[in-house]
PDB file of N, CA and C in Angstrom:
ATOM      1  N   ALA D   1     102.983 168.663  72.130  1.00 49.00           N
ATOM      2  CA  ALA D   1     102.944 167.914  73.394  1.00 49.00           C
ATOM      3  C   ALA D   1     102.618 168.867  74.532  1.00 49.00           C
ATOM      4  N   SER D   2     101.726 168.478  75.391  1.00 58.00           N
ATOM      5  CA  SER D   2     101.354 169.327  76.521  1.00 58.00           C
ATOM      6  C   SER D   2     101.885 168.743  77.818  1.00 58.00           C
ATOM      7  N   ILE D   3     102.601 169.548  78.555  1.00 60.00           N
ATOM      8  CA  ILE D   3     103.158 169.092  79.831  1.00 60.00           C
ATOM      9  C   ILE D   3     102.336 169.701  80.960  1.00 60.00           C
ATOM     10  N   TRP D   4     101.736 168.853  81.774  1.00 56.00           N
ATOM     11  CA  TRP D   4     100.877 169.349  82.848  1.00 56.00           C
ATOM     12  C   TRP D   4     101.468 169.002  84.216  1.00 56.00           C
ATOM     13  N   HIS D   5     101.498 169.981  85.103  1.00 59.00           N
ATOM     14  CA  HIS D   5     101.862 169.733  86.499  1.00 59.00           C
ATOM     15  C   HIS D   5     100.565 169.691  87.295  1.00 59.00           C
ATOM     16  N   SER D   6     100.507 168.856  88.294  1.00 66.00           N
ATOM     17  CA  SER D   6      99.268 168.594  89.019  1.00 66.00           C
ATOM     18  C   SER D   6      98.581 169.874  89.500  1.00 66.00           C
ATOM     19  N   ALA D   7      99.314 170.757  90.151  1.00 64.00           N
ATOM     20  CA  ALA D   7      98.722 171.982  90.690  1.00 64.00           C
ATOM     21  C   ALA D   7      98.198 172.872  89.572  1.00 64.00           C
ATOM     22  N   SER D   8      99.019 173.059  88.560  1.00 68.00           N
ATOM     23  CA  SER D   8      98.633 173.923  87.446  1.00 68.00           C
ATOM     24  C   SER D   8      97.505 173.301  86.639  1.00 68.00           C
ATOM     25  N   TRP D   9      97.535 171.984  86.513  1.00 64.00           N
ATOM     26  CA  TRP D   9      96.518 171.288  85.729  1.00 64.00           C
ATOM     27  C   TRP D   9      95.147 171.436  86.366  1.00 64.00           C
ATOM     28  N   LYS D  10      95.064 171.328  87.688  1.00 66.00           N
ATOM     29  CA  LYS D  10      93.781 171.473  88.383  1.00 66.00           C
ATOM     30  C   LYS D  10      93.194 172.855  88.125  1.00 66.00           C
ATOM     31  N   PHE D  11      94.043 173.877  88.217  1.00 66.00           N
ATOM     32  CA  PHE D  11      93.583 175.245  87.976  1.00 66.00           C
ATOM     33  C   PHE D  11      93.169 175.429  86.521  1.00 66.00           C
ATOM     34  N   THR D  12      93.991 174.942  85.621  1.00 66.00           N
ATOM     35  CA  THR D  12      93.729 175.094  84.190  1.00 66.00           C
ATOM     36  C   THR D  12      92.473 174.343  83.782  1.00 66.00           C
ATOM     37  N   LYS D  13      92.327 173.128  84.295  1.00 65.00           N
ATOM     38  CA  LYS D  13      91.166 172.311  83.952  1.00 65.00           C
ATOM     39  C   LYS D  13      89.878 173.015  84.362  1.00 65.00           C
ATOM     40  N   ALA D  14      89.861 173.570  85.557  1.00 62.00           N
ATOM     41  CA  ALA D  14      88.681 174.279  86.038  1.00 62.00           C
ATOM     42  C   ALA D  14      88.390 175.490  85.159  1.00 62.00           C
ATOM     43  N   THR D  15      89.438 176.202  84.779  1.00 61.00           N
ATOM     44  CA  THR D  15      89.278 177.391  83.946  1.00 61.00           C
ATOM     45  C   THR D  15      88.731 177.037  82.576  1.00 61.00           C
ATOM     46  N   VAL D  16      89.296 176.002  81.971  1.00 59.00           N
ATOM     47  CA  VAL D  16      88.863 175.581  80.641  1.00 59.00           C
ATOM     48  C   VAL D  16      87.433 175.053  80.678  1.00 59.00           C
ATOM     49  N   MET D  17      87.097 174.323  81.721  1.00 56.00           N
ATOM     50  CA  MET D  17      85.752 173.775  81.847  1.00 56.00           C
ATOM     51  C   MET D  17      84.724 174.891  82.002  1.00 56.00           C
ATOM     52  N   ASN D  18      85.105 175.971  82.690  1.00 55.00           N
ATOM     53  CA  ASN D  18      84.188 177.081  82.930  1.00 55.00           C
ATOM     54  C   ASN D  18      84.016 177.959  81.700  1.00 55.00           C
ATOM     55  N   ALA D  19      85.050 178.063  80.890  1.00 55.00           N
ATOM     56  CA  ALA D  19      84.973 178.904  79.687  1.00 55.00           C
ATOM     57  C   ALA D  19      85.882 178.328  78.616  1.00 55.00           C
ATOM     58  N   ASP D  20      85.415 177.260  77.998  1.00 55.00           N
ATOM     59  CA  ASP D  20      86.238 176.519  77.049  1.00 55.00           C
ATOM     60  C   ASP D  20      86.623 177.354  75.836  1.00 55.00           C
ATOM     61  N   GLN D  21      85.650 177.913  75.158  1.00 53.00           N
ATOM     62  CA  GLN D  21      85.919 178.625  73.918  1.00 53.00           C
ATOM     63  C   GLN D  21      86.749 179.884  74.140  1.00 53.00           C
ATOM     64  N   GLN D  22      86.467 180.632  75.197  1.00 54.00           N
ATOM     65  CA  GLN D  22      87.178 181.882  75.447  1.00 54.00           C
ATOM     66  C   GLN D  22      88.648 181.638  75.748  1.00 54.00           C
ATOM     67  N   HIS D  23      88.924 180.656  76.622  1.00 48.00           N
ATOM     68  CA  HIS D  23      90.296 180.415  77.045  1.00 48.00           C
ATOM     69  C   HIS D  23      91.077 179.572  76.050  1.00 48.00           C
ATOM     70  N   SER D  24      90.372 178.838  75.215  1.00 50.00           N
ATOM     71  CA  SER D  24      91.051 177.969  74.262  1.00 50.00           C
ATOM     72  C   SER D  24      91.933 178.781  73.321  1.00 50.00           C
ATOM     73  N   ARG D  25      91.484 179.959  72.950  1.00 52.00           N
ATOM     74  CA  ARG D  25      92.272 180.809  72.067  1.00 52.00           C
ATOM     75  C   ARG D  25      93.548 181.269  72.754  1.00 52.00           C
ATOM     76  N   ILE D  26      93.461 181.539  74.051  1.00 51.00           N
ATOM     77  CA  ILE D  26      94.631 181.977  74.814  1.00 51.00           C
ATOM     78  C   ILE D  26      95.640 180.836  74.922  1.00 51.00           C
ATOM     79  N   PHE D  27      95.172 179.648  75.281  1.00 51.00           N
ATOM     80  CA  PHE D  27      96.048 178.492  75.411  1.00 51.00           C
ATOM     81  C   PHE D  27      96.616 178.083  74.060  1.00 51.00           C
ATOM     82  N   CYS D  28      95.881 178.401  73.012  1.00 48.00           N
ATOM     83  CA  CYS D  28      96.252 177.997  71.670  1.00 48.00           C
ATOM     84  C   CYS D  28      97.552 178.655  71.215  1.00 48.00           C
ATOM     85  N   SER D  29      97.929 179.747  71.857  1.00 48.00           N
ATOM     86  CA  SER D  29      99.130 180.471  71.461  1.00 48.00           C
ATOM     87  C   SER D  29     100.400 179.775  71.937  1.00 48.00           C
ATOM     88  N   ASN D  30     100.242 178.686  72.696  1.00 52.00           N
ATOM     89  CA  ASN D  30     101.386 177.896  73.166  1.00 52.00           C
ATOM     90  C   ASN D  30     102.371 178.734  73.976  1.00 52.00           C
ATOM     91  N   GLU D  31     101.850 179.569  74.863  1.00 56.00           N
ATOM     92  CA  GLU D  31     102.716 180.404  75.689  1.00 56.00           C
ATOM     93  C   GLU D  31     103.219 179.612  76.891  1.00 56.00           C
ATOM     94  N   LEU D  32     104.428 179.940  77.308  1.00 57.00           N
ATOM     95  CA  LEU D  32     105.001 179.272  78.463  1.00 57.00           C
ATOM     96  C   LEU D  32     104.623 180.044  79.724  1.00 57.00           C
ATOM     97  N   VAL D  33     103.799 179.436  80.550  1.00 58.00           N
ATOM     98  CA  VAL D  33     103.298 180.103  81.743  1.00 58.00           C
ATOM     99  C   VAL D  33     103.944 179.507  82.987  1.00 58.00           C
ATOM    100  N   VAL D  34     104.474 180.377  83.837  1.00 54.00           N
ATOM    101  CA  VAL D  34     105.110 179.908  85.064  1.00 54.00           C
ATOM    102  C   VAL D  34     104.144 180.102  86.229  1.00 54.00           C
ATOM    103  N   GLU D  35     103.774 179.002  86.856  1.00 59.00           N
ATOM    104  CA  GLU D  35     102.846 179.061  87.978  1.00 59.00           C
ATOM    105  C   GLU D  35     103.352 178.155  89.087  1.00 59.00           C
ATOM    106  N   SER D  36     103.426 178.687  90.291  1.00 59.00           N
ATOM    107  CA  SER D  36     103.896 177.926  91.443  1.00 59.00           C
ATOM    108  C   SER D  36     105.306 177.387  91.209  1.00 59.00           C
ATOM    109  N   GLY D  37     106.104 178.130  90.453  1.00 57.00           N
ATOM    110  CA  GLY D  37     107.477 177.725  90.196  1.00 57.00           C
ATOM    111  C   GLY D  37     107.585 176.619  89.172  1.00 57.00           C
ATOM    112  N   SER D  38     106.470 176.239  88.546  1.00 59.00           N
ATOM    113  CA  SER D  38     106.499 175.179  87.552  1.00 59.00           C
ATOM    114  C   SER D  38     106.165 175.740  86.182  1.00 59.00           C
ATOM    115  N   ALA D  39     106.951 175.378  85.198  1.00 57.00           N
ATOM    116  CA  ALA D  39     106.713 175.854  83.844  1.00 57.00           C
ATOM    117  C   ALA D  39     105.712 174.947  83.145  1.00 57.00           C
ATOM    118  N   VAL D  40     104.670 175.535  82.622  1.00 58.00           N
ATOM    119  CA  VAL D  40     103.639 174.757  81.945  1.00 58.00           C
ATOM    120  C   VAL D  40     103.401 175.327  80.559  1.00 58.00           C
ATOM    121  N   ARG D  41     103.436 174.476  79.568  1.00 58.00           N
ATOM    122  CA  ARG D  41     103.186 174.937  78.196  1.00 58.00           C
ATOM    123  C   ARG D  41     101.746 174.583  77.807  1.00 58.00           C
ATOM    124  N   PHE D  42     100.955 175.603  77.512  1.00 55.00           N
ATOM    125  CA  PHE D  42      99.563 175.389  77.161  1.00 55.00           C
ATOM    126  C   PHE D  42      99.406 175.214  75.660  1.00 55.00           C
ATOM    127  N   SER D  43      98.799 174.117  75.256  1.00 52.00           N
ATOM    128  CA  SER D  43      98.468 173.950  73.837  1.00 52.00           C
ATOM    129  C   SER D  43      97.220 173.094  73.723  1.00 52.00           C
ATOM    130  N   SER D  44      96.079 173.764  73.735  1.00 51.00           N
ATOM    131  CA  SER D  44      94.800 173.058  73.718  1.00 51.00           C
ATOM    132  C   SER D  44      94.219 172.978  72.324  1.00 51.00           C
ATOM    133  N   CYS D  45      94.971 173.315  71.298  1.00 45.00           N
ATOM    134  CA  CYS D  45      94.442 173.307  69.935  1.00 45.00           C
ATOM    135  C   CYS D  45      94.232 171.869  69.482  1.00 45.00           C
TER     136      CYS D  45
END
């Protein structure tokens, strides 16, 4: 399950759209990233 916060999602979406394959591997590790005080779990696999 992927939990997206609006601010983080906008940034992440732009990043993934600009370099899908490169960043997909990073997000695939399901790391918990704290941005703007909000915890976001990335899992784009």
